[in-house]
């Protein structure tokens, strides 16, 4: 979806629907004739004109009318399917999904007017698939002349397949109500819906969006009918397994993670006894213990000594005029 947004895909969708709205308004409100023409005449012209015819003419909103509209405005008018879709050749600069872009515009109309179209979104997805499959001659070649002269005699038309009785019901809208009034589309991009059935067709999200709803009664009747392609043989007998042995009664009590001995509460410990005296708790690293003693210069000599130590220590005396101390006996 990021690549789709970067390509301005829905900007082009809005431009195409805006041109369609101008054509519808000119014809309905002013009863005017409108000439639509792009640079070549087989791309934007086919997109705008076919959308305007879907809005104005209720016949083209039927199943058969929608297929005739595609044949008239795209195949017979000369849209270059082989060049735009690169069928059987290498893609060039002219390769562009113009037809798929128009189908996305039709899907926007189906979302805005869900009861006004006899066909459903399934036929749009079928066309997006078959335009690149090369299974039918409807979308081969670049114009009607090449298609009639080269491939028509050797291919099958897609319209003959889609209009078969067993195929018509697969893409019919069950909520269709025939309405003769014209449709005026809304060009506001807020009303645009991402075509999930196409962009997510290879994703589970796309499978949910395009899965058809099957009634319950039809599903039951289909399952009750025998399958003609089912193999006709009797399956071999399969030995039945013996019945399982009865299980032992399970105690209602939850299993315990502890043994009965571990669940018994341990005896309480006795109160601790103080072994040392209280004075042993003295802090030997206190500030008073670590503070140095008072300097001797600040105290008189012999103040901190006992009398016996003072008597035993010899006294010295400085002799004037000499360096040798004199012993005093």
PDB file of C-alpha atoms in Angstrom:
ATOM      1  CA  UNK A   1       0.000   0.000   0.000  1.00  0.00           C
ATOM      2  CA  UNK A   2       2.944   2.334   0.479  1.00  0.00           C
ATOM      3  CA  UNK A   3       3.830   2.015  -3.212  1.00  0.00           C
ATOM      4  CA  UNK A   4       0.196   2.671  -4.140  1.00  0.00           C
ATOM      5  CA  UNK A   5       0.163   5.845  -2.052  1.00  0.00           C
ATOM      6  CA  UNK A   6       3.471   7.053  -3.500  1.00  0.00           C
ATOM      7  CA  UNK A   7       2.164   6.563  -7.042  1.00  0.00           C
ATOM      8  CA  UNK A   8      -0.737   9.011  -6.379  1.00  0.00           C
ATOM      9  CA  UNK A   9      -3.130   6.272  -7.450  1.00  0.00           C
ATOM     10  CA  UNK A  10      -6.129   7.654  -5.614  1.00  0.00           C
ATOM     11  CA  UNK A  11      -5.352  11.152  -6.788  1.00  0.00           C
ATOM     12  CA  UNK A  12      -5.909   9.877 -10.324  1.00  0.00           C
ATOM     13  CA  UNK A  13      -9.047   8.093  -9.147  1.00  0.00           C
ATOM     14  CA  UNK A  14     -10.343  11.430  -7.874  1.00  0.00           C
ATOM     15  CA  UNK A  15      -9.471  13.178 -11.141  1.00  0.00           C
ATOM     16  CA  UNK A  16     -11.345  10.558 -13.185  1.00  0.00           C
ATOM     17  CA  UNK A  17     -14.426  10.716 -10.955  1.00  0.00           C
ATOM     18  CA  UNK A  18     -14.351  14.525 -11.064  1.00  0.00           C
ATOM     19  CA  UNK A  19     -14.374  14.465 -14.865  1.00  0.00           C
ATOM     20  CA  UNK A  20     -17.227  11.961 -14.746  1.00  0.00           C
ATOM     21  CA  UNK A  21     -19.200  14.242 -12.447  1.00  0.00           C
ATOM     22  CA  UNK A  22     -18.765  17.165 -14.838  1.00  0.00           C
ATOM     23  CA  UNK A  23     -20.118  15.101 -17.721  1.00  0.00           C
ATOM     24  CA  UNK A  24     -23.106  13.892 -15.675  1.00  0.00           C
ATOM     25  CA  UNK A  25     -23.962  17.417 -14.494  1.00  0.00           C
ATOM     26  CA  UNK A  26     -23.718  18.891 -18.004  1.00  0.00           C
ATOM     27  CA  UNK A  27     -26.110  16.295 -19.377  1.00  0.00           C
ATOM     28  CA  UNK A  28     -28.580  16.245 -16.470  1.00  0.00           C
ATOM     29  CA  UNK A  29     -28.740  19.915 -15.520  1.00  0.00           C
ATOM     30  CA  UNK A  30     -28.073  21.646 -18.841  1.00  0.00           C
ATOM     31  CA  UNK A  31     -29.210  19.027 -21.376  1.00  0.00           C
ATOM     32  CA  UNK A  32     -25.958  19.648 -23.216  1.00  0.00           C
ATOM     33  CA  UNK A  33     -23.903  17.472 -25.480  1.00  0.00           C
ATOM     34  CA  UNK A  34     -20.442  16.626 -24.143  1.00  0.00           C
ATOM     35  CA  UNK A  35     -17.375  15.732 -26.160  1.00  0.00           C
ATOM     36  CA  UNK A  36     -14.673  13.851 -24.246  1.00  0.00           C
ATOM     37  CA  UNK A  37     -11.250  13.460 -25.757  1.00  0.00           C
ATOM     38  CA  UNK A  38      -7.815  12.909 -24.273  1.00  0.00           C
ATOM     39  CA  UNK A  39      -4.423  13.028 -25.972  1.00  0.00           C
ATOM     40  CA  UNK A  40      -4.797   9.666 -27.740  1.00  0.00           C
ATOM     41  CA  UNK A  41      -8.457   8.810 -27.295  1.00  0.00           C
ATOM     42  CA  UNK A  42      -8.268   5.276 -25.872  1.00  0.00           C
ATOM     43  CA  UNK A  43      -7.272   5.812 -22.209  1.00  0.00           C
ATOM     44  CA  UNK A  44      -8.928   8.691 -20.327  1.00  0.00           C
ATOM     45  CA  UNK A  45     -11.680   8.928 -22.901  1.00  0.00           C
ATOM     46  CA  UNK A  46     -12.731   5.335 -22.305  1.00  0.00           C
ATOM     47  CA  UNK A  47     -12.511   5.775 -18.538  1.00  0.00           C
ATOM     48  CA  UNK A  48     -14.657   8.905 -18.314  1.00  0.00           C
ATOM     49  CA  UNK A  49     -17.231   7.955 -20.948  1.00  0.00           C
ATOM     50  CA  UNK A  50     -17.869   4.462 -19.578  1.00  0.00           C
ATOM     51  CA  UNK A  51     -18.251   5.784 -16.019  1.00  0.00           C
ATOM     52  CA  UNK A  52     -20.658   8.479 -17.208  1.00  0.00           C
ATOM     53  CA  UNK A  53     -22.743   5.851 -19.008  1.00  0.00           C
ATOM     54  CA  UNK A  54     -22.846   3.751 -15.837  1.00  0.00           C
ATOM     55  CA  UNK A  55     -24.220   6.727 -13.922  1.00  0.00           C
ATOM     56  CA  UNK A  56     -26.728   7.859 -16.553  1.00  0.00           C
ATOM     57  CA  UNK A  57     -28.036   4.646 -18.108  1.00  0.00           C
ATOM     58  CA  UNK A  58     -29.432   1.986 -15.734  1.00  0.00           C
ATOM     59  CA  UNK A  59     -29.097  -0.706 -18.420  1.00  0.00           C
ATOM     60  CA  UNK A  60     -25.323  -0.635 -18.146  1.00  0.00           C
ATOM     61  CA  UNK A  61     -25.704  -1.309 -14.417  1.00  0.00           C
ATOM     62  CA  UNK A  62     -27.087  -4.775 -15.165  1.00  0.00           C
ATOM     63  CA  UNK A  63     -24.919  -7.844 -15.645  1.00  0.00           C
ATOM     64  CA  UNK A  64     -25.305  -8.160 -19.408  1.00  0.00           C
ATOM     65  CA  UNK A  65     -25.241  -4.387 -19.879  1.00  0.00           C
ATOM     66  CA  UNK A  66     -21.957  -4.043 -17.991  1.00  0.00           C
ATOM     67  CA  UNK A  67     -20.232  -6.601 -20.231  1.00  0.00           C
ATOM     68  CA  UNK A  68     -21.554  -4.822 -23.318  1.00  0.00           C
ATOM     69  CA  UNK A  69     -20.244  -1.529 -21.945  1.00  0.00           C
ATOM     70  CA  UNK A  70     -16.735  -2.966 -21.593  1.00  0.00           C
ATOM     71  CA  UNK A  71     -16.914  -4.439 -25.082  1.00  0.00           C
ATOM     72  CA  UNK A  72     -18.170  -1.187 -26.619  1.00  0.00           C
ATOM     73  CA  UNK A  73     -16.025   1.428 -24.851  1.00  0.00           C
ATOM     74  CA  UNK A  74     -12.826  -0.581 -24.374  1.00  0.00           C
ATOM     75  CA  UNK A  75     -12.485  -3.479 -26.785  1.00  0.00           C
ATOM     76  CA  UNK A  76     -14.266  -2.092 -29.827  1.00  0.00           C
ATOM     77  CA  UNK A  77     -13.191   1.510 -29.269  1.00  0.00           C
ATOM     78  CA  UNK A  78      -9.559   0.466 -29.519  1.00  0.00           C
ATOM     79  CA  UNK A  79      -7.936   0.421 -26.098  1.00  0.00           C
ATOM     80  CA  UNK A  80      -4.401  -0.920 -26.487  1.00  0.00           C
ATOM     81  CA  UNK A  81      -4.566  -3.899 -24.157  1.00  0.00           C
ATOM     82  CA  UNK A  82      -1.419  -5.540 -25.520  1.00  0.00           C
ATOM     83  CA  UNK A  83       0.695  -2.389 -25.050  1.00  0.00           C
ATOM     84  CA  UNK A  84      -0.806  -1.197 -21.769  1.00  0.00           C
ATOM     85  CA  UNK A  85      -0.706  -4.641 -20.140  1.00  0.00           C
ATOM     86  CA  UNK A  86       2.506  -5.823 -21.867  1.00  0.00           C
ATOM     87  CA  UNK A  87       0.861  -9.032 -23.066  1.00  0.00           C
ATOM     88  CA  UNK A  88       3.458 -11.354 -24.565  1.00  0.00           C
ATOM     89  CA  UNK A  89       6.225  -8.744 -24.664  1.00  0.00           C
ATOM     90  CA  UNK A  90       8.589  -6.834 -22.434  1.00  0.00           C
ATOM     91  CA  UNK A  91       7.027  -3.888 -20.562  1.00  0.00           C
ATOM     92  CA  UNK A  92       7.854  -0.483 -22.033  1.00  0.00           C
ATOM     93  CA  UNK A  93       7.248   3.104 -20.951  1.00  0.00           C
ATOM     94  CA  UNK A  94       3.745   2.839 -22.402  1.00  0.00           C
ATOM     95  CA  UNK A  95       2.825   0.023 -20.023  1.00  0.00           C
ATOM     96  CA  UNK A  96       0.162   1.301 -17.622  1.00  0.00           C
ATOM     97  CA  UNK A  97      -2.755  -0.315 -15.732  1.00  0.00           C
ATOM     98  CA  UNK A  98      -5.375   1.998 -17.220  1.00  0.00           C
ATOM     99  CA  UNK A  99      -8.079  -0.664 -17.360  1.00  0.00           C
ATOM    100  CA  UNK A 100      -7.461  -1.772 -13.766  1.00  0.00           C
ATOM    101  CA  UNK A 101      -7.657   1.866 -12.694  1.00  0.00           C
ATOM    102  CA  UNK A 102     -11.065   2.141 -14.297  1.00  0.00           C
ATOM    103  CA  UNK A 103     -12.213  -1.003 -12.490  1.00  0.00           C
ATOM    104  CA  UNK A 104     -11.146   0.627  -9.223  1.00  0.00           C
ATOM    105  CA  UNK A 105     -13.350   3.608 -10.122  1.00  0.00           C
ATOM    106  CA  UNK A 106     -16.259   1.233 -10.709  1.00  0.00           C
ATOM    107  CA  UNK A 107     -15.632  -0.329  -7.302  1.00  0.00           C
ATOM    108  CA  UNK A 108     -15.897   3.161  -5.742  1.00  0.00           C
ATOM    109  CA  UNK A 109     -19.324   3.533  -7.360  1.00  0.00           C
ATOM    110  CA  UNK A 110     -20.320   0.137  -5.980  1.00  0.00           C
ATOM    111  CA  UNK A 111     -19.424   1.353  -2.483  1.00  0.00           C
ATOM    112  CA  UNK A 112     -21.373   4.587  -2.883  1.00  0.00           C
ATOM    113  CA  UNK A 113     -24.458   2.932  -4.420  1.00  0.00           C
ATOM    114  CA  UNK A 114     -24.483  -0.691  -3.210  1.00  0.00           C
ATOM    115  CA  UNK A 115     -28.063  -1.418  -4.383  1.00  0.00           C
ATOM    116  CA  UNK A 116     -27.917   0.230  -7.817  1.00  0.00           C
ATOM    117  CA  UNK A 117     -25.762  -2.382  -9.610  1.00  0.00           C
ATOM    118  CA  UNK A 118     -26.837  -5.879 -10.557  1.00  0.00           C
ATOM    119  CA  UNK A 119     -23.235  -7.101 -10.697  1.00  0.00           C
ATOM    120  CA  UNK A 120     -20.975  -7.437  -7.695  1.00  0.00           C
ATOM    121  CA  UNK A 121     -17.330  -6.836  -6.959  1.00  0.00           C
ATOM    122  CA  UNK A 122     -16.528 -10.416  -8.012  1.00  0.00           C
ATOM    123  CA  UNK A 123     -16.751  -9.649 -11.723  1.00  0.00           C
ATOM    124  CA  UNK A 124     -14.334  -6.733 -11.322  1.00  0.00           C
ATOM    125  CA  UNK A 125     -11.773  -9.037  -9.727  1.00  0.00           C
ATOM    126  CA  UNK A 126     -12.348 -11.555 -12.509  1.00  0.00           C
ATOM    127  CA  UNK A 127     -11.633  -8.909 -15.140  1.00  0.00           C
ATOM    128  CA  UNK A 128      -8.436  -7.787 -13.405  1.00  0.00           C
ATOM    129  CA  UNK A 129      -7.273 -11.390 -13.514  1.00  0.00           C
ATOM    130  CA  UNK A 130      -8.274 -12.243 -17.073  1.00  0.00           C
ATOM    131  CA  UNK A 131      -6.824  -9.098 -18.631  1.00  0.00           C
ATOM    132  CA  UNK A 132      -3.349 -10.489 -17.827  1.00  0.00           C
ATOM    133  CA  UNK A 133      -4.021 -14.232 -18.138  1.00  0.00           C
ATOM    134  CA  UNK A 134      -4.140 -14.492 -21.983  1.00  0.00           C
ATOM    135  CA  UNK A 135      -6.718 -17.285 -21.624  1.00  0.00           C
ATOM    136  CA  UNK A 136      -9.374 -15.525 -23.697  1.00  0.00           C
ATOM    137  CA  UNK A 137      -9.221 -13.527 -26.887  1.00  0.00           C
ATOM    138  CA  UNK A 138     -11.291 -10.649 -25.472  1.00  0.00           C
ATOM    139  CA  UNK A 139      -8.307  -8.620 -24.276  1.00  0.00           C
ATOM    140  CA  UNK A 140      -5.678  -9.662 -26.799  1.00  0.00           C
ATOM    141  CA  UNK A 141      -4.130  -7.309 -29.402  1.00  0.00           C
ATOM    142  CA  UNK A 142      -4.256  -3.512 -29.539  1.00  0.00           C
ATOM    143  CA  UNK A 143      -7.437  -2.975 -31.570  1.00  0.00           C
ATOM    144  CA  UNK A 144     -10.525  -4.692 -32.874  1.00  0.00           C
ATOM    145  CA  UNK A 145      -9.136  -5.244 -36.361  1.00  0.00           C
ATOM    146  CA  UNK A 146      -6.143  -7.262 -35.127  1.00  0.00           C
ATOM    147  CA  UNK A 147      -8.371  -9.199 -32.784  1.00  0.00           C
ATOM    148  CA  UNK A 148     -10.829 -10.200 -35.521  1.00  0.00           C
ATOM    149  CA  UNK A 149      -8.182 -11.132 -38.060  1.00  0.00           C
ATOM    150  CA  UNK A 150      -5.657 -12.925 -35.830  1.00  0.00           C
ATOM    151  CA  UNK A 151      -7.102 -14.395 -32.667  1.00  0.00           C
ATOM    152  CA  UNK A 152     -10.897 -14.560 -32.802  1.00  0.00           C
ATOM    153  CA  UNK A 153     -10.981 -17.854 -34.729  1.00  0.00           C
ATOM    154  CA  UNK A 154      -8.623 -19.530 -32.255  1.00  0.00           C
ATOM    155  CA  UNK A 155      -9.804 -18.203 -28.880  1.00  0.00           C
ATOM    156  CA  UNK A 156     -12.886 -18.138 -26.670  1.00  0.00           C
ATOM    157  CA  UNK A 157     -14.673 -14.964 -25.618  1.00  0.00           C
ATOM    158  CA  UNK A 158     -14.717 -14.183 -21.929  1.00  0.00           C
ATOM    159  CA  UNK A 159     -18.275 -12.848 -22.171  1.00  0.00           C
ATOM    160  CA  UNK A 160     -19.613 -16.241 -23.241  1.00  0.00           C
ATOM    161  CA  UNK A 161     -18.082 -17.774 -20.121  1.00  0.00           C
ATOM    162  CA  UNK A 162     -19.346 -15.138 -17.687  1.00  0.00           C
ATOM    163  CA  UNK A 163     -22.900 -15.301 -19.076  1.00  0.00           C
ATOM    164  CA  UNK A 164     -23.263 -19.040 -18.559  1.00  0.00           C
ATOM    165  CA  UNK A 165     -26.109 -19.982 -16.203  1.00  0.00           C
ATOM    166  CA  UNK A 166     -23.674 -21.558 -13.751  1.00  0.00           C
ATOM    167  CA  UNK A 167     -21.449 -18.450 -13.764  1.00  0.00           C
ATOM    168  CA  UNK A 168     -23.983 -15.623 -13.648  1.00  0.00           C
ATOM    169  CA  UNK A 169     -25.006 -16.326 -10.075  1.00  0.00           C
ATOM    170  CA  UNK A 170     -21.419 -16.103  -8.818  1.00  0.00           C
ATOM    171  CA  UNK A 171     -21.152 -12.389  -9.611  1.00  0.00           C
ATOM    172  CA  UNK A 172     -24.729 -11.222  -9.130  1.00  0.00           C
ATOM    173  CA  UNK A 173     -25.489  -8.654  -6.426  1.00  0.00           C
ATOM    174  CA  UNK A 174     -28.175 -10.102  -4.105  1.00  0.00           C
ATOM    175  CA  UNK A 175     -29.169  -6.641  -2.849  1.00  0.00           C
ATOM    176  CA  UNK A 176     -29.748  -5.213  -6.340  1.00  0.00           C
ATOM    177  CA  UNK A 177     -32.821  -2.992  -6.746  1.00  0.00           C
ATOM    178  CA  UNK A 178     -33.623  -1.781 -10.210  1.00  0.00           C
ATOM    179  CA  UNK A 179     -33.589   2.006 -10.252  1.00  0.00           C
ATOM    180  CA  UNK A 180     -34.236   4.184 -13.294  1.00  0.00           C
ATOM    181  CA  UNK A 181     -32.766   7.328 -11.761  1.00  0.00           C
ATOM    182  CA  UNK A 182     -29.266   8.530 -12.665  1.00  0.00           C
ATOM    183  CA  UNK A 183     -26.432   8.404 -10.177  1.00  0.00           C
ATOM    184  CA  UNK A 184     -24.445  11.448  -9.120  1.00  0.00           C
ATOM    185  CA  UNK A 185     -21.110  10.238  -7.702  1.00  0.00           C
ATOM    186  CA  UNK A 186     -19.310  11.872  -4.809  1.00  0.00           C
ATOM    187  CA  UNK A 187     -15.785  13.060  -5.592  1.00  0.00           C
ATOM    188  CA  UNK A 188     -14.747  13.722  -1.996  1.00  0.00           C
ATOM    189  CA  UNK A 189     -11.685  11.610  -1.235  1.00  0.00           C
ATOM    190  CA  UNK A 190     -12.985  11.047   2.283  1.00  0.00           C
ATOM    191  CA  UNK A 191     -15.595   8.743   0.706  1.00  0.00           C
ATOM    192  CA  UNK A 192     -13.045   6.650  -1.159  1.00  0.00           C
ATOM    193  CA  UNK A 193     -12.512   3.114   0.065  1.00  0.00           C
ATOM    194  CA  UNK A 194      -9.385   1.064  -0.468  1.00  0.00           C
ATOM    195  CA  UNK A 195     -10.147  -1.830  -2.791  1.00  0.00           C
ATOM    196  CA  UNK A 196      -8.936  -4.473  -0.367  1.00  0.00           C
ATOM    197  CA  UNK A 197     -10.257  -7.386  -2.426  1.00  0.00           C
ATOM    198  CA  UNK A 198      -7.781  -6.426  -5.155  1.00  0.00           C
ATOM    199  CA  UNK A 199      -4.776  -4.977  -3.318  1.00  0.00           C
ATOM    200  CA  UNK A 200      -4.818  -7.786  -0.746  1.00  0.00           C
ATOM    201  CA  UNK A 201      -5.933 -10.565  -3.076  1.00  0.00           C
ATOM    202  CA  UNK A 202      -2.852 -12.635  -2.170  1.00  0.00           C
ATOM    203  CA  UNK A 203      -3.222 -11.877   1.541  1.00  0.00           C
ATOM    204  CA  UNK A 204      -5.580 -13.297   4.141  1.00  0.00           C
ATOM    205  CA  UNK A 205      -7.104  -9.840   4.518  1.00  0.00           C
ATOM    206  CA  UNK A 206      -8.172  -9.892   0.870  1.00  0.00           C
ATOM    207  CA  UNK A 207      -9.563 -13.411   1.212  1.00  0.00           C
ATOM    208  CA  UNK A 208     -11.870 -12.248   3.986  1.00  0.00           C
ATOM    209  CA  UNK A 209     -13.144  -9.292   1.958  1.00  0.00           C
ATOM    210  CA  UNK A 210     -13.972 -11.286  -1.147  1.00  0.00           C
ATOM    211  CA  UNK A 211     -15.188 -14.521   0.442  1.00  0.00           C
ATOM    212  CA  UNK A 212     -18.804 -15.078  -0.720  1.00  0.00           C
ATOM    213  CA  UNK A 213     -21.406 -15.674   1.941  1.00  0.00           C
ATOM    214  CA  UNK A 214     -23.047 -19.097   1.508  1.00  0.00           C
ATOM    215  CA  UNK A 215     -26.467 -19.615   3.142  1.00  0.00           C
ATOM    216  CA  UNK A 216     -26.588 -22.293   5.811  1.00  0.00           C
ATOM    217  CA  UNK A 217     -29.355 -24.223   4.046  1.00  0.00           C
ATOM    218  CA  UNK A 218     -27.349 -24.358   0.816  1.00  0.00           C
ATOM    219  CA  UNK A 219     -24.290 -25.552   2.683  1.00  0.00           C
ATOM    220  CA  UNK A 220     -26.258 -28.354   4.363  1.00  0.00           C
ATOM    221  CA  UNK A 221     -27.830 -29.485   1.082  1.00  0.00           C
ATOM    222  CA  UNK A 222     -24.483 -29.420  -0.671  1.00  0.00           C
ATOM    223  CA  UNK A 223     -22.868 -31.527   2.039  1.00  0.00           C
ATOM    224  CA  UNK A 224     -25.717 -34.082   1.944  1.00  0.00           C
ATOM    225  CA  UNK A 225     -25.346 -34.749  -1.782  1.00  0.00           C
ATOM    226  CA  UNK A 226     -22.913 -37.553  -2.708  1.00  0.00           C
ATOM    227  CA  UNK A 227     -19.711 -36.540  -4.390  1.00  0.00           C
ATOM    228  CA  UNK A 228     -19.492 -38.140  -7.870  1.00  0.00           C
ATOM    229  CA  UNK A 229     -15.712 -37.835  -7.839  1.00  0.00           C
ATOM    230  CA  UNK A 230     -15.252 -39.480  -4.456  1.00  0.00           C
ATOM    231  CA  UNK A 231     -13.213 -42.745  -4.537  1.00  0.00           C
ATOM    232  CA  UNK A 232     -15.390 -45.872  -4.454  1.00  0.00           C
ATOM    233  CA  UNK A 233     -13.716 -48.107  -1.928  1.00  0.00           C
ATOM    234  CA  UNK A 234     -14.351 -49.278   1.588  1.00  0.00           C
ATOM    235  CA  UNK A 235     -11.779 -48.080   4.080  1.00  0.00           C
ATOM    236  CA  UNK A 236     -10.104 -50.818   6.111  1.00  0.00           C
ATOM    237  CA  UNK A 237     -11.330 -51.432   9.604  1.00  0.00           C
ATOM    238  CA  UNK A 238      -9.325 -49.666  12.228  1.00  0.00           C
ATOM    239  CA  UNK A 239      -8.702 -51.460  15.493  1.00  0.00           C
ATOM    240  CA  UNK A 240     -10.214 -49.585  18.360  1.00  0.00           C
ATOM    241  CA  UNK A 241      -7.903 -48.615  21.147  1.00  0.00           C
ATOM    242  CA  UNK A 242      -8.657 -50.159  24.561  1.00  0.00           C
ATOM    243  CA  UNK A 243     -10.431 -47.896  26.991  1.00  0.00           C
ATOM    244  CA  UNK A 244      -8.084 -46.037  29.311  1.00  0.00           C
ATOM    245  CA  UNK A 245      -7.574 -47.399  32.802  1.00  0.00           C
ATOM    246  CA  UNK A 246      -9.473 -45.599  35.541  1.00  0.00           C
ATOM    247  CA  UNK A 247      -7.412 -42.997  37.224  1.00  0.00           C
ATOM    248  CA  UNK A 248      -6.714 -43.169  40.932  1.00  0.00           C
ATOM    249  CA  UNK A 249      -8.554 -40.850  43.198  1.00  0.00           C
ATOM    250  CA  UNK A 250      -6.739 -37.624  43.540  1.00  0.00           C
ATOM    251  CA  UNK A 251      -6.543 -36.003  46.927  1.00  0.00           C
ATOM    252  CA  UNK A 252      -8.276 -32.706  47.155  1.00  0.00           C
ATOM    253  CA  UNK A 253      -5.411 -31.258  49.206  1.00  0.00           C
ATOM    254  CA  UNK A 254      -2.694 -29.623  47.137  1.00  0.00           C
ATOM    255  CA  UNK A 255       0.753 -31.283  47.275  1.00  0.00           C
ATOM    256  CA  UNK A 256       3.169 -29.870  49.863  1.00  0.00           C
ATOM    257  CA  UNK A 257       6.737 -28.851  49.077  1.00  0.00           C
ATOM    258  CA  UNK A 258       8.007 -29.612  52.637  1.00  0.00           C
ATOM    259  CA  UNK A 259       8.264 -32.752  54.726  1.00  0.00           C
ATOM    260  CA  UNK A 260       6.365 -33.038  58.027  1.00  0.00           C
ATOM    261  CA  UNK A 261       9.643 -32.646  59.939  1.00  0.00           C
ATOM    262  CA  UNK A 262      10.358 -29.389  58.144  1.00  0.00           C
ATOM    263  CA  UNK A 263       6.927 -28.072  58.937  1.00  0.00           C
ATOM    264  CA  UNK A 264       7.556 -28.402  62.729  1.00  0.00           C
ATOM    265  CA  UNK A 265       8.607 -25.060  64.188  1.00  0.00           C
ATOM    266  CA  UNK A 266      12.233 -25.124  65.477  1.00  0.00           C
ATOM    267  CA  UNK A 267      12.834 -24.392  69.203  1.00  0.00           C
ATOM    268  CA  UNK A 268      13.496 -20.826  70.087  1.00  0.00           C
ATOM    269  CA  UNK A 269      17.064 -19.879  70.913  1.00  0.00           C
ATOM    270  CA  UNK A 270      18.047 -18.772  74.440  1.00  0.00           C
ATOM    271  CA  UNK A 271      18.742 -15.155  75.162  1.00  0.00           C
ATOM    272  CA  UNK A 272      22.397 -14.179  74.557  1.00  0.00           C
ATOM    273  CA  UNK A 273      24.705 -13.947  77.597  1.00  0.00           C
ATOM    274  CA  UNK A 274      27.225 -11.120  77.926  1.00  0.00           C
ATOM    275  CA  UNK A 275      30.719 -12.597  78.279  1.00  0.00           C
ATOM    276  CA  UNK A 276      32.814  -9.467  78.631  1.00  0.00           C
ATOM    277  CA  UNK A 277      32.485  -6.643  81.094  1.00  0.00           C
ATOM    278  CA  UNK A 278      31.119  -3.304  80.185  1.00  0.00           C
ATOM    279  CA  UNK A 279      34.531  -1.628  80.473  1.00  0.00           C
ATOM    280  CA  UNK A 280      35.793  -3.742  77.593  1.00  0.00           C
ATOM    281  CA  UNK A 281      33.555  -1.816  75.350  1.00  0.00           C
ATOM    282  CA  UNK A 282      35.808   1.215  75.648  1.00  0.00           C
ATOM    283  CA  UNK A 283      36.758   2.585  72.311  1.00  0.00           C
ATOM    284  CA  UNK A 284      40.503   2.441  71.987  1.00  0.00           C
ATOM    285  CA  UNK A 285      40.355   4.668  68.961  1.00  0.00           C
ATOM    286  CA  UNK A 286      38.571   7.537  70.633  1.00  0.00           C
ATOM    287  CA  UNK A 287      39.784  11.085  70.278  1.00  0.00           C
ATOM    288  CA  UNK A 288      41.146  11.202  73.797  1.00  0.00           C
ATOM    289  CA  UNK A 289      43.270   8.108  73.190  1.00  0.00           C
ATOM    290  CA  UNK A 290      44.668   9.367  69.947  1.00  0.00           C
ATOM    291  CA  UNK A 291      45.433  12.947  71.162  1.00  0.00           C
ATOM    292  CA  UNK A 292      49.215  13.469  71.758  1.00  0.00           C
ATOM    293  CA  UNK A 293      50.558  14.317  75.187  1.00  0.00           C
ATOM    294  CA  UNK A 294      51.344  17.896  76.286  1.00  0.00           C
ATOM    295  CA  UNK A 295      54.697  19.253  75.098  1.00  0.00           C
ATOM    296  CA  UNK A 296      57.438  19.349  77.693  1.00  0.00           C
ATOM    297  CA  UNK A 297      58.361  22.942  76.846  1.00  0.00           C
ATOM    298  CA  UNK A 298      55.017  24.066  78.183  1.00  0.00           C
ATOM    299  CA  UNK A 299      55.525  22.367  81.554  1.00  0.00           C
ATOM    300  CA  UNK A 300      58.315  22.876  84.122  1.00  0.00           C
ATOM    301  CA  UNK A 301      61.067  20.416  83.924  1.00  0.00           C
ATOM    302  CA  UNK A 302      60.414  17.404  86.066  1.00  0.00           C
ATOM    303  CA  UNK A 303      56.786  18.132  86.604  1.00  0.00           C
ATOM    304  CA  UNK A 304      55.688  14.816  85.091  1.00  0.00           C
ATOM    305  CA  UNK A 305      58.478  12.796  86.670  1.00  0.00           C
ATOM    306  CA  UNK A 306      58.403  11.084  89.994  1.00  0.00           C
ATOM    307  CA  UNK A 307      60.934  12.100  92.694  1.00  0.00           C
ATOM    308  CA  UNK A 308      62.875   8.854  92.294  1.00  0.00           C
ATOM    309  CA  UNK A 309      63.229   9.337  88.539  1.00  0.00           C
ATOM    310  CA  UNK A 310      64.331  12.913  89.078  1.00  0.00           C
ATOM    311  CA  UNK A 311      66.988  11.826  91.551  1.00  0.00           C
ATOM    312  CA  UNK A 312      68.303   9.102  89.273  1.00  0.00           C
ATOM    313  CA  UNK A 313      68.581  11.290  86.171  1.00  0.00           C
ATOM    314  CA  UNK A 314      71.824  13.252  86.041  1.00  0.00           C
ATOM    315  CA  UNK A 315      71.470  16.956  85.648  1.00  0.00           C
ATOM    316  CA  UNK A 316      73.409  18.907  83.121  1.00  0.00           C
ATOM    317  CA  UNK A 317      74.379  22.490  83.254  1.00  0.00           C
ATOM    318  CA  UNK A 318      75.618  24.799  80.560  1.00  0.00           C
ATOM    319  CA  UNK A 319      78.969  26.306  81.385  1.00  0.00           C
ATOM    320  CA  UNK A 320      79.385  29.873  80.324  1.00  0.00           C
ATOM    321  CA  UNK A 321      82.029  30.423  77.720  1.00  0.00           C
ATOM    322  CA  UNK A 322      82.257  26.778  76.618  1.00  0.00           C
ATOM    323  CA  UNK A 323      80.445  24.181  74.642  1.00  0.00           C
ATOM    324  CA  UNK A 324      81.050  21.285  77.012  1.00  0.00           C
ATOM    325  CA  UNK A 325      78.358  20.743  79.514  1.00  0.00           C
ATOM    326  CA  UNK A 326      79.437  20.385  83.134  1.00  0.00           C
ATOM    327  CA  UNK A 327      78.188  17.502  85.095  1.00  0.00           C
ATOM    328  CA  UNK A 328      76.694  18.417  88.346  1.00  0.00           C
ATOM    329  CA  UNK A 329      77.161  15.689  90.978  1.00  0.00           C
TER     330      UNK A 329
END
